[in-house]
Amino acid sequence: MKLDLCPRVLDLPPFAVVEQEFARPREADVPAAVIRELRKIFPVPENLAGKVVGLTMPSRGIRDIQTVVRTAVAFLKPYCREVRILTAMGTHGGGTAEGEREMAASRGVTEDAVGARVFSNMQTRHIANVGDVEVYVSEDALACDLVLLVNRIKEHTDIDWPVPLAEGCYGLESGFAKILALGISKMRAIEMHKHIPGIGLGAAIEISARRTIGGAELKIAGGLGIVENGADETAEIIGVPVSTVDGFFAIEAAALERSKALMPSLPVMELDLLYCAYLGKDKSGQGMHTKTIGRSPYGYVQGRAWKPWMPRIQTIIGGRLTEGSHGNAIGVGLCQFITRRFDEAVDWERTAVNCLSALTPNQAMRPIVCENDRDALELALAICPSGPRGVRAAMIFSTLEMTRILLTPAALEDVSSEAGARVIVQPSPLRFDAEGWLKLDRYWGEDH
């Protein structure tokens, strides 16, 4: 894209390297924790004799998902007739069985790696209507005698619960209910998303999951949940048997609150410019975590926060799309600028499928494409507001990984003394290679 006539800032501001401290609990032995928690769900595993047990496989980039799935398969296999891996990705695999298998394999989950066959058929069955909510379940799941819901428990980018919660709701976001209502409903996940303008996505998920767990069509044994810390590490493994639906939901809700307390955040509330080196489905459901950047996936106004307690950011640059996204660039519409490298990695058809199914077509909108990182920064800074102290800008690796960030002096002045942040490199000029790409390894190489 030729932008030679556009104004630009050639004298880029210096950036300090800042490290943030977040609570970092870690599960010391993930396989041992998985076995410990599975014994809560299957206290007498001998009762599984002759049964086919399905384990859900989520689409997200969960660090220890291969270890968790492999260990669960090894625990269950001696007692069952068969253990099956059920890809449960909603529309995230591009709407095809091959796409879901490809995504599972990219997370390290293949038959050879985990010791169980991977089932990814897209066929679903309509099992009920609860009010206006249509409930669908995959045929692969229905072919199992028992299903174990394996997923990460985390805040969801699209869910906006009212305060206070409606009676009977638990405020669930990503976790057991979501992978049941959205994941194994395959492309019929849109039946949940279409309720966003009315009752909201969260309520639709809980209604659908409640009906499926309480119904006779599918037997849910329980949930094996992963809670991660702000450094993308496994902080906790929880095993929750299904005794009652309310008891099951209540335990998930408590785990969600613990997860929220561990999530990384920006140390400043107002920014003129944010550069995000990597966007991707393996980083967040919308490429960037919407609540971290303060932008609603359903539309936003630059510089205005989605909610009062979220950051206010004027302009966002997306540097690259992760390989783990497999071309799905949902959330690209949250940016005003992207680089050529980002643009060339996008599969616009796969992106459109995910955005349409999530009722967020604006998230597939193509930003201004710049030649490289330097070009994007020069153009973005030219349209950014800047106060007497200079531009308030930040640079992050991704919204999932913000232990180390870069801040301009003006942004640095706004960091609270209570934020747990410290400067490790004083403000200095940014370093680029000969082609104008930021030298990411210089700033994030130790951790990435």
mmCIF file of N, CA, C and O in Angstrom, residues 97-179:
data_model
loop_
_atom_site.group_PDB
_atom_site.id
_atom_site.type_symbol
_atom_site.label_atom_id
_atom_site.label_comp_id
_atom_site.label_asym_id
_atom_site.label_seq_id
_atom_site.Cartn_x
_atom_site.Cartn_y
_atom_site.Cartn_z
ATOM 1 N N ALA A 97 -13.967 -30.520 9.384
ATOM 2 C CA ALA A 97 -13.353 -31.560 10.213
ATOM 3 C C ALA A 97 -11.838 -31.519 10.089
ATOM 4 O O ALA A 97 -11.114 -31.676 11.083
ATOM 5 N N GLU A 98 -11.353 -31.275 8.860
ATOM 6 C CA GLU A 98 -9.906 -31.207 8.643
ATOM 7 C C GLU A 98 -9.289 -30.028 9.402
ATOM 8 O O GLU A 98 -8.200 -30.131 9.965
ATOM 9 N N GLY A 99 -10.016 -28.900 9.417
ATOM 10 C CA GLY A 99 -9.526 -27.727 10.126
ATOM 11 C C GLY A 99 -9.420 -27.964 11.623
ATOM 12 O O GLY A 99 -8.455 -27.514 12.262
ATOM 13 N N GLU A 100 -10.395 -28.686 12.186
ATOM 14 C CA GLU A 100 -10.343 -28.970 13.621
ATOM 15 C C GLU A 100 -9.195 -29.933 13.943
ATOM 16 O O GLU A 100 -8.501 -29.764 14.949
ATOM 17 N N ARG A 101 -8.991 -30.935 13.111
ATOM 18 C CA ARG A 101 -7.889 -31.874 13.340
ATOM 19 C C ARG A 101 -6.545 -31.164 13.205
ATOM 20 O O ARG A 101 -5.611 -31.412 13.982
ATOM 21 N N GLU A 102 -6.454 -30.268 12.228
ATOM 22 C CA GLU A 102 -5.229 -29.507 12.031
ATOM 23 C C GLU A 102 -4.931 -28.647 13.252
ATOM 24 O O GLU A 102 -3.785 -28.572 13.709
ATOM 25 N N MET A 103 -5.973 -28.023 13.807
ATOM 26 C CA MET A 103 -5.773 -27.170 14.972
ATOM 27 C C MET A 103 -5.380 -28.011 16.190
ATOM 28 O O MET A 103 -4.501 -27.623 16.966
ATOM 29 N N ALA A 104 -6.015 -29.157 16.359
ATOM 30 C CA ALA A 104 -5.658 -30.044 17.467
ATOM 31 C C ALA A 104 -4.198 -30.489 17.339
ATOM 32 O O ALA A 104 -3.444 -30.495 18.321
ATOM 33 N N ALA A 105 -3.792 -30.838 16.121
ATOM 34 C CA ALA A 105 -2.419 -31.285 15.903
ATOM 35 C C ALA A 105 -1.420 -30.175 16.199
ATOM 36 O O ALA A 105 -0.332 -30.425 16.732
ATOM 37 N N SER A 106 -1.794 -28.933 15.880
ATOM 38 C CA SER A 106 -0.884 -27.821 16.153
ATOM 39 C C SER A 106 -0.713 -27.594 17.645
ATOM 40 O O SER A 106 0.269 -26.980 18.071
ATOM 41 N N ARG A 107 -1.639 -28.082 18.442
ATOM 42 C CA ARG A 107 -1.523 -28.011 19.900
ATOM 43 C C ARG A 107 -0.847 -29.253 20.468
ATOM 44 O O ARG A 107 -0.767 -29.429 21.679
ATOM 45 N N GLY A 108 -0.403 -30.143 19.587
ATOM 46 C CA GLY A 108 0.291 -31.352 20.030
ATOM 47 C C GLY A 108 -0.624 -32.514 20.329
ATOM 48 O O GLY A 108 -0.180 -33.527 20.884
ATOM 49 N N VAL A 109 -1.901 -32.407 19.960
ATOM 50 C CA VAL A 109 -2.858 -33.474 20.255
ATOM 51 C C VAL A 109 -3.159 -34.248 18.978
ATOM 52 O O VAL A 109 -3.957 -33.836 18.134
ATOM 53 N N THR A 110 -2.459 -35.366 18.826
ATOM 54 C CA THR A 110 -2.684 -36.320 17.742
ATOM 55 C C THR A 110 -2.803 -37.697 18.364
ATOM 56 O O THR A 110 -2.479 -37.897 19.543
ATOM 57 N N GLU A 111 -3.250 -38.676 17.570
ATOM 58 C CA GLU A 111 -3.385 -40.031 18.107
ATOM 59 C C GLU A 111 -2.048 -40.558 18.604
ATOM 60 O O GLU A 111 -1.959 -41.147 19.686
ATOM 61 N N ASP A 112 -0.995 -40.337 17.832
ATOM 62 C CA ASP A 112 0.326 -40.827 18.242
ATOM 63 C C ASP A 112 0.814 -40.152 19.521
ATOM 64 O O ASP A 112 1.455 -40.781 20.362
ATOM 65 N N ALA A 113 0.496 -38.856 19.665
ATOM 66 C CA ALA A 113 1.023 -38.094 20.805
ATOM 67 C C ALA A 113 0.290 -38.386 22.103
ATOM 68 O O ALA A 113 0.901 -38.383 23.177
ATOM 69 N N VAL A 114 -1.020 -38.626 22.036
ATOM 70 C CA VAL A 114 -1.793 -38.785 23.276
ATOM 71 C C VAL A 114 -2.348 -40.190 23.472
ATOM 72 O O VAL A 114 -2.869 -40.509 24.541
ATOM 73 N N GLY A 115 -2.263 -41.041 22.444
ATOM 74 C CA GLY A 115 -2.685 -42.430 22.611
ATOM 75 C C GLY A 115 -4.160 -42.682 22.440
ATOM 76 O O GLY A 115 -4.675 -43.694 22.932
ATOM 77 N N ALA A 116 -4.862 -41.787 21.747
ATOM 78 C CA ALA A 116 -6.295 -41.978 21.509
ATOM 79 C C ALA A 116 -6.673 -41.379 20.168
ATOM 80 O O ALA A 116 -6.061 -40.408 19.713
ATOM 81 N N ARG A 117 -7.697 -41.961 19.549
ATOM 82 C CA ARG A 117 -8.152 -41.453 18.259
ATOM 83 C C ARG A 117 -8.799 -40.080 18.410
ATOM 84 O O ARG A 117 -9.445 -39.792 19.425
ATOM 85 N N VAL A 118 -8.608 -39.252 17.377
ATOM 86 C CA VAL A 118 -9.178 -37.908 17.368
ATOM 87 C C VAL A 118 -10.393 -37.907 16.449
ATOM 88 O O VAL A 118 -10.302 -38.279 15.276
ATOM 89 N N PHE A 119 -11.541 -37.491 16.990
ATOM 90 C CA PHE A 119 -12.789 -37.437 16.236
ATOM 91 C C PHE A 119 -13.152 -35.973 15.999
ATOM 92 O O PHE A 119 -13.231 -35.182 16.947
ATOM 93 N N SER A 120 -13.388 -35.613 14.730
ATOM 94 C CA SER A 120 -13.614 -34.205 14.405
ATOM 95 C C SER A 120 -14.773 -33.984 13.446
ATOM 96 O O SER A 120 -14.836 -32.965 12.763
ATOM 97 N N ASN A 121 -15.694 -34.946 13.373
ATOM 98 C CA ASN A 121 -16.830 -34.770 12.471
ATOM 99 C C ASN A 121 -17.645 -33.539 12.860
ATOM 100 O O ASN A 121 -17.777 -33.219 14.039
ATOM 101 N N MET A 122 -18.197 -32.857 11.875
ATOM 102 C CA MET A 122 -18.930 -31.615 12.126
ATOM 103 C C MET A 122 -20.432 -31.828 12.286
ATOM 104 O O MET A 122 -21.166 -30.878 12.543
ATOM 105 N N GLN A 123 -20.910 -33.068 12.141
ATOM 106 C CA GLN A 123 -22.346 -33.312 12.243
ATOM 107 C C GLN A 123 -22.844 -33.080 13.682
ATOM 108 O O GLN A 123 -22.188 -33.480 14.646
ATOM 109 N N THR A 124 -23.994 -32.451 13.793
ATOM 110 C CA THR A 124 -24.601 -32.198 15.105
ATOM 111 C C THR A 124 -26.056 -32.645 15.092
ATOM 112 O O THR A 124 -26.649 -32.883 14.033
ATOM 113 N N ARG A 125 -26.612 -32.738 16.292
ATOM 114 C CA ARG A 125 -28.031 -33.088 16.435
ATOM 115 C C ARG A 125 -28.712 -32.044 17.309
ATOM 116 O O ARG A 125 -28.192 -31.655 18.356
ATOM 117 N N HIS A 126 -29.876 -31.599 16.876
ATOM 118 C CA HIS A 126 -30.676 -30.681 17.686
ATOM 119 C C HIS A 126 -31.388 -31.497 18.743
ATOM 120 O O HIS A 126 -32.157 -32.416 18.433
ATOM 121 N N ILE A 127 -31.144 -31.187 20.013
ATOM 122 C CA ILE A 127 -31.746 -32.008 21.071
ATOM 123 C C ILE A 127 -32.860 -31.298 21.826
ATOM 124 O O ILE A 127 -33.669 -31.956 22.482
ATOM 125 N N ALA A 128 -32.897 -29.962 21.761
ATOM 126 C CA ALA A 128 -33.940 -29.271 22.536
ATOM 127 C C ALA A 128 -33.986 -27.792 22.184
ATOM 128 O O ALA A 128 -33.035 -27.236 21.624
ATOM 129 N N ASN A 129 -35.092 -27.184 22.541
ATOM 130 C CA ASN A 129 -35.230 -25.733 22.603
ATOM 131 C C ASN A 129 -35.564 -25.384 24.045
ATOM 132 O O ASN A 129 -36.450 -26.005 24.650
ATOM 133 N N VAL A 130 -34.857 -24.416 24.594
ATOM 134 C CA VAL A 130 -35.173 -23.906 25.929
ATOM 135 C C VAL A 130 -35.517 -22.434 25.742
ATOM 136 O O VAL A 130 -34.633 -21.591 25.583
ATOM 137 N N GLY A 131 -36.813 -22.145 25.718
ATOM 138 C CA GLY A 131 -37.220 -20.811 25.312
ATOM 139 C C GLY A 131 -36.801 -20.620 23.862
ATOM 140 O O GLY A 131 -37.110 -21.442 22.994
ATOM 141 N N ASP A 132 -36.067 -19.568 23.589
ATOM 142 C CA ASP A 132 -35.587 -19.321 22.233
ATOM 143 C C ASP A 132 -34.208 -19.927 21.960
ATOM 144 O O ASP A 132 -33.708 -19.847 20.840
ATOM 145 N N VAL A 133 -33.584 -20.498 22.981
ATOM 146 C CA VAL A 133 -32.231 -21.044 22.819
ATOM 147 C C VAL A 133 -32.304 -22.455 22.249
ATOM 148 O O VAL A 133 -32.929 -23.349 22.833
ATOM 149 N N GLU A 134 -31.652 -22.640 21.104
ATOM 150 C CA GLU A 134 -31.601 -23.954 20.466
ATOM 151 C C GLU A 134 -30.341 -24.685 20.928
ATOM 152 O O GLU A 134 -29.255 -24.109 20.936
ATOM 153 N N VAL A 135 -30.509 -25.931 21.310
ATOM 154 C CA VAL A 135 -29.408 -26.707 21.885
ATOM 155 C C VAL A 135 -28.989 -27.796 20.905
ATOM 156 O O VAL A 135 -29.809 -28.626 20.494
ATOM 157 N N TYR A 136 -27.700 -27.769 20.535
ATOM 158 C CA TYR A 136 -27.133 -28.744 19.606
ATOM 159 C C TYR A 136 -25.955 -29.456 20.267
ATOM 160 O O TYR A 136 -25.228 -28.860 21.059
ATOM 161 N N VAL A 137 -25.764 -30.734 19.881
ATOM 162 C CA VAL A 137 -24.648 -31.530 20.389
ATOM 163 C C VAL A 137 -24.055 -32.306 19.220
ATOM 164 O O VAL A 137 -24.784 -32.775 18.338
ATOM 165 N N SER A 138 -22.751 -32.448 19.208
ATOM 166 C CA SER A 138 -22.106 -33.159 18.105
ATOM 167 C C SER A 138 -22.439 -34.647 18.145
ATOM 168 O O SER A 138 -22.599 -35.244 19.220
ATOM 169 N N GLU A 139 -22.525 -35.234 16.969
ATOM 170 C CA GLU A 139 -22.803 -36.669 16.885
ATOM 171 C C GLU A 139 -21.649 -37.478 17.476
ATOM 172 O O GLU A 139 -21.866 -38.542 18.056
ATOM 173 N N ASP A 140 -20.427 -36.980 17.358
ATOM 174 C CA ASP A 140 -19.285 -37.671 17.961
ATOM 175 C C ASP A 140 -19.447 -37.781 19.472
ATOM 176 O O ASP A 140 -19.131 -38.821 20.071
ATOM 177 N N ALA A 141 -19.926 -36.703 20.094
ATOM 178 C CA ALA A 141 -20.129 -36.731 21.544
ATOM 179 C C ALA A 141 -21.276 -37.669 21.909
ATOM 180 O O ALA A 141 -21.193 -38.427 22.890
ATOM 181 N N LEU A 142 -22.339 -37.633 21.125
ATOM 182 C CA LEU A 142 -23.499 -38.481 21.403
ATOM 183 C C LEU A 142 -23.171 -39.962 21.255
ATOM 184 O O LEU A 142 -23.845 -40.821 21.847
ATOM 185 N N ALA A 143 -22.140 -40.288 20.489
ATOM 186 C CA ALA A 143 -21.748 -41.691 20.302
ATOM 187 C C ALA A 143 -20.954 -42.232 21.484
ATOM 188 O O ALA A 143 -20.660 -43.432 21.533
ATOM 189 N N CYS A 144 -20.610 -41.377 22.436
ATOM 190 C CA CYS A 144 -19.857 -41.805 23.623
ATOM 191 C C CYS A 144 -20.808 -42.125 24.772
ATOM 192 O O CYS A 144 -21.896 -41.561 24.883
ATOM 193 N N ASP A 145 -20.374 -43.013 25.656
ATOM 194 C CA ASP A 145 -21.165 -43.320 26.846
ATOM 195 C C ASP A 145 -21.023 -42.228 27.899
ATOM 196 O O ASP A 145 -21.965 -41.955 28.653
ATOM 197 N N LEU A 146 -19.840 -41.634 27.966
ATOM 198 C CA LEU A 146 -19.560 -40.557 28.912
ATOM 199 C C LEU A 146 -18.690 -39.519 28.220
ATOM 200 O O LEU A 146 -17.867 -39.853 27.362
ATOM 201 N N VAL A 147 -18.861 -38.251 28.617
ATOM 202 C CA VAL A 147 -18.009 -37.183 28.097
ATOM 203 C C VAL A 147 -17.390 -36.439 29.273
ATOM 204 O O VAL A 147 -18.093 -36.073 30.232
ATOM 205 N N LEU A 148 -16.072 -36.217 29.197
ATOM 206 C CA LEU A 148 -15.362 -35.411 30.182
ATOM 207 C C LEU A 148 -15.009 -34.079 29.522
ATOM 208 O O LEU A 148 -14.355 -34.045 28.475
ATOM 209 N N LEU A 149 -15.457 -32.984 30.122
ATOM 210 C CA LEU A 149 -15.239 -31.655 29.562
ATOM 211 C C LEU A 149 -13.863 -31.148 29.977
ATOM 212 O O LEU A 149 -13.640 -30.825 31.140
ATOM 213 N N VAL A 150 -12.945 -31.080 29.023
ATOM 214 C CA VAL A 150 -11.592 -30.582 29.279
ATOM 215 C C VAL A 150 -11.493 -29.190 28.669
ATOM 216 O O VAL A 150 -11.734 -29.008 27.473
ATOM 217 N N ASN A 151 -11.150 -28.199 29.477
ATOM 218 C CA ASN A 151 -11.027 -26.839 28.959
ATOM 219 C C ASN A 151 -10.299 -25.955 29.960
ATOM 220 O O ASN A 151 -10.197 -26.283 31.147
ATOM 221 N N ARG A 152 -9.811 -24.833 29.466
ATOM 222 C CA ARG A 152 -9.251 -23.801 30.338
ATOM 223 C C ARG A 152 -10.398 -22.958 30.878
ATOM 224 O O ARG A 152 -11.351 -22.642 30.168
ATOM 225 N N ILE A 153 -10.298 -22.579 32.137
ATOM 226 C CA ILE A 153 -11.306 -21.711 32.765
ATOM 227 C C ILE A 153 -10.728 -20.305 32.811
ATOM 228 O O ILE A 153 -9.684 -20.064 33.425
ATOM 229 N N LYS A 154 -11.414 -19.387 32.133
ATOM 230 C CA LYS A 154 -10.837 -18.069 31.933
ATOM 231 C C LYS A 154 -11.926 -17.066 31.559
ATOM 232 O O LYS A 154 -13.001 -17.444 31.094
ATOM 233 N N GLU A 155 -11.610 -15.795 31.711
ATOM 234 C CA GLU A 155 -12.479 -14.728 31.251
ATOM 235 C C GLU A 155 -12.642 -14.827 29.733
ATOM 236 O O GLU A 155 -11.710 -15.175 29.023
ATOM 237 N N HIS A 156 -13.833 -14.497 29.222
ATOM 238 C CA HIS A 156 -14.122 -14.580 27.795
ATOM 239 C C HIS A 156 -14.191 -13.184 27.190
ATOM 240 O O HIS A 156 -14.746 -12.258 27.791
ATOM 241 N N THR A 157 -13.642 -13.057 25.984
ATOM 242 C CA THR A 157 -13.552 -11.736 25.351
ATOM 243 C C THR A 157 -14.907 -11.144 24.979
ATOM 244 O O THR A 157 -15.054 -9.929 24.917
ATOM 245 N N ASP A 158 -15.907 -11.991 24.709
ATOM 246 C CA ASP A 158 -17.176 -11.494 24.163
ATOM 247 C C ASP A 158 -18.290 -11.375 25.196
ATOM 248 O O ASP A 158 -19.336 -10.788 24.897
ATOM 249 N N ILE A 159 -18.101 -11.970 26.356
ATOM 250 C CA ILE A 159 -19.214 -12.053 27.316
ATOM 251 C C ILE A 159 -19.240 -10.828 28.214
ATOM 252 O O ILE A 159 -18.232 -10.452 28.817
ATOM 253 N N ASP A 160 -20.399 -10.222 28.295
ATOM 254 C CA ASP A 160 -20.599 -9.001 29.076
ATOM 255 C C ASP A 160 -21.801 -9.215 29.996
ATOM 256 O O ASP A 160 -22.940 -8.945 29.625
ATOM 257 N N TRP A 161 -21.546 -9.748 31.182
ATOM 258 C CA TRP A 161 -22.623 -10.041 32.117
ATOM 259 C C TRP A 161 -23.159 -8.755 32.770
ATOM 260 O O TRP A 161 -22.381 -7.864 33.094
ATOM 261 N N PRO A 162 -24.465 -8.678 32.969
ATOM 262 C CA PRO A 162 -25.008 -7.520 33.696
ATOM 263 C C PRO A 162 -24.689 -7.621 35.179
ATOM 264 O O PRO A 162 -24.424 -8.709 35.699
ATOM 265 N N VAL A 163 -24.674 -6.501 35.843
ATOM 266 C CA VAL A 163 -24.466 -6.454 37.293
ATOM 267 C C VAL A 163 -25.701 -5.820 37.923
ATOM 268 O O VAL A 163 -26.066 -4.706 37.580
ATOM 269 N N PRO A 164 -26.384 -6.504 38.839
ATOM 270 C CA PRO A 164 -26.096 -7.863 39.326
ATOM 271 C C PRO A 164 -26.529 -8.922 38.313
ATOM 272 O O PRO A 164 -27.271 -8.624 37.375
ATOM 273 N N LEU A 165 -26.063 -10.155 38.529
ATOM 274 C CA LEU A 165 -26.435 -11.256 37.654
ATOM 275 C C LEU A 165 -27.920 -11.555 37.759
ATOM 276 O O LEU A 165 -28.536 -11.379 38.817
ATOM 277 N N ALA A 166 -28.484 -12.013 36.656
ATOM 278 C CA ALA A 166 -29.874 -12.450 36.682
ATOM 279 C C ALA A 166 -30.009 -13.674 37.579
ATOM 280 O O ALA A 166 -29.074 -14.462 37.727
ATOM 281 N N GLU A 167 -31.163 -13.822 38.174
ATOM 282 C CA GLU A 167 -31.399 -14.939 39.086
ATOM 283 C C GLU A 167 -31.166 -16.263 38.359
ATOM 284 O O GLU A 167 -31.631 -16.471 37.234
ATOM 285 N N GLY A 168 -30.437 -17.156 39.003
ATOM 286 C CA GLY A 168 -30.169 -18.470 38.428
ATOM 287 C C GLY A 168 -28.931 -18.534 37.561
ATOM 288 O O GLY A 168 -28.545 -19.619 37.112
ATOM 289 N N CYS A 169 -28.273 -17.379 37.310
ATOM 290 C CA CYS A 169 -27.053 -17.365 36.499
ATOM 291 C C CYS A 169 -25.817 -17.334 37.381
ATOM 292 O O CYS A 169 -25.848 -16.764 38.479
ATOM 293 N N TYR A 170 -24.735 -17.889 36.893
ATOM 294 C CA TYR A 170 -23.493 -17.967 37.652
ATOM 295 C C TYR A 170 -22.383 -17.087 37.089
ATOM 296 O O TYR A 170 -21.307 -17.023 37.650
ATOM 297 N N GLY A 171 -22.630 -16.415 35.964
ATOM 298 C CA GLY A 171 -21.619 -15.535 35.390
ATOM 299 C C GLY A 171 -20.462 -16.280 34.760
ATOM 300 O O GLY A 171 -19.334 -15.783 34.741
ATOM 301 N N LEU A 172 -20.725 -17.467 34.198
ATOM 302 C CA LEU A 172 -19.663 -18.283 33.611
ATOM 303 C C LEU A 172 -19.198 -17.674 32.288
ATOM 304 O O LEU A 172 -19.962 -17.037 31.570
ATOM 305 N N GLU A 173 -17.926 -17.897 31.965
ATOM 306 C CA GLU A 173 -17.374 -17.369 30.716
ATOM 307 C C GLU A 173 -16.717 -18.513 29.948
ATOM 308 O O GLU A 173 -17.410 -19.397 29.474
ATOM 309 N N SER A 174 -15.394 -18.554 29.831
ATOM 310 C CA SER A 174 -14.760 -19.708 29.185
ATOM 311 C C SER A 174 -14.572 -20.804 30.219
ATOM 312 O O SER A 174 -14.097 -20.539 31.319
ATOM 313 N N GLY A 175 -14.895 -22.030 29.830
ATOM 314 C CA GLY A 175 -14.746 -23.131 30.763
ATOM 315 C C GLY A 175 -15.599 -24.314 30.351
ATOM 316 O O GLY A 175 -15.772 -24.596 29.161
ATOM 317 N N PHE A 176 -16.155 -25.011 31.337
ATOM 318 C CA PHE A 176 -16.926 -26.218 31.067
ATOM 319 C C PHE A 176 -18.218 -25.911 30.308
ATOM 320 O O PHE A 176 -18.530 -26.576 29.321
ATOM 321 N N ALA A 177 -18.983 -24.947 30.784
ATOM 322 C CA ALA A 177 -20.262 -24.638 30.147
ATOM 323 C C ALA A 177 -20.061 -24.181 28.708
ATOM 324 O O ALA A 177 -20.809 -24.561 27.805
ATOM 325 N N LYS A 178 -19.022 -23.386 28.489
ATOM 326 C CA LYS A 178 -18.799 -22.855 27.148
ATOM 327 C C LYS A 178 -18.396 -23.945 26.154
ATOM 328 O O LYS A 178 -18.884 -23.984 25.026
ATOM 329 N N ILE A 179 -17.485 -24.849 26.558
ATOM 330 C CA ILE A 179 -17.070 -25.878 25.601
ATOM 331 C C ILE A 179 -18.216 -26.840 25.329
ATOM 332 O O ILE A 179 -18.296 -27.443 24.253
#
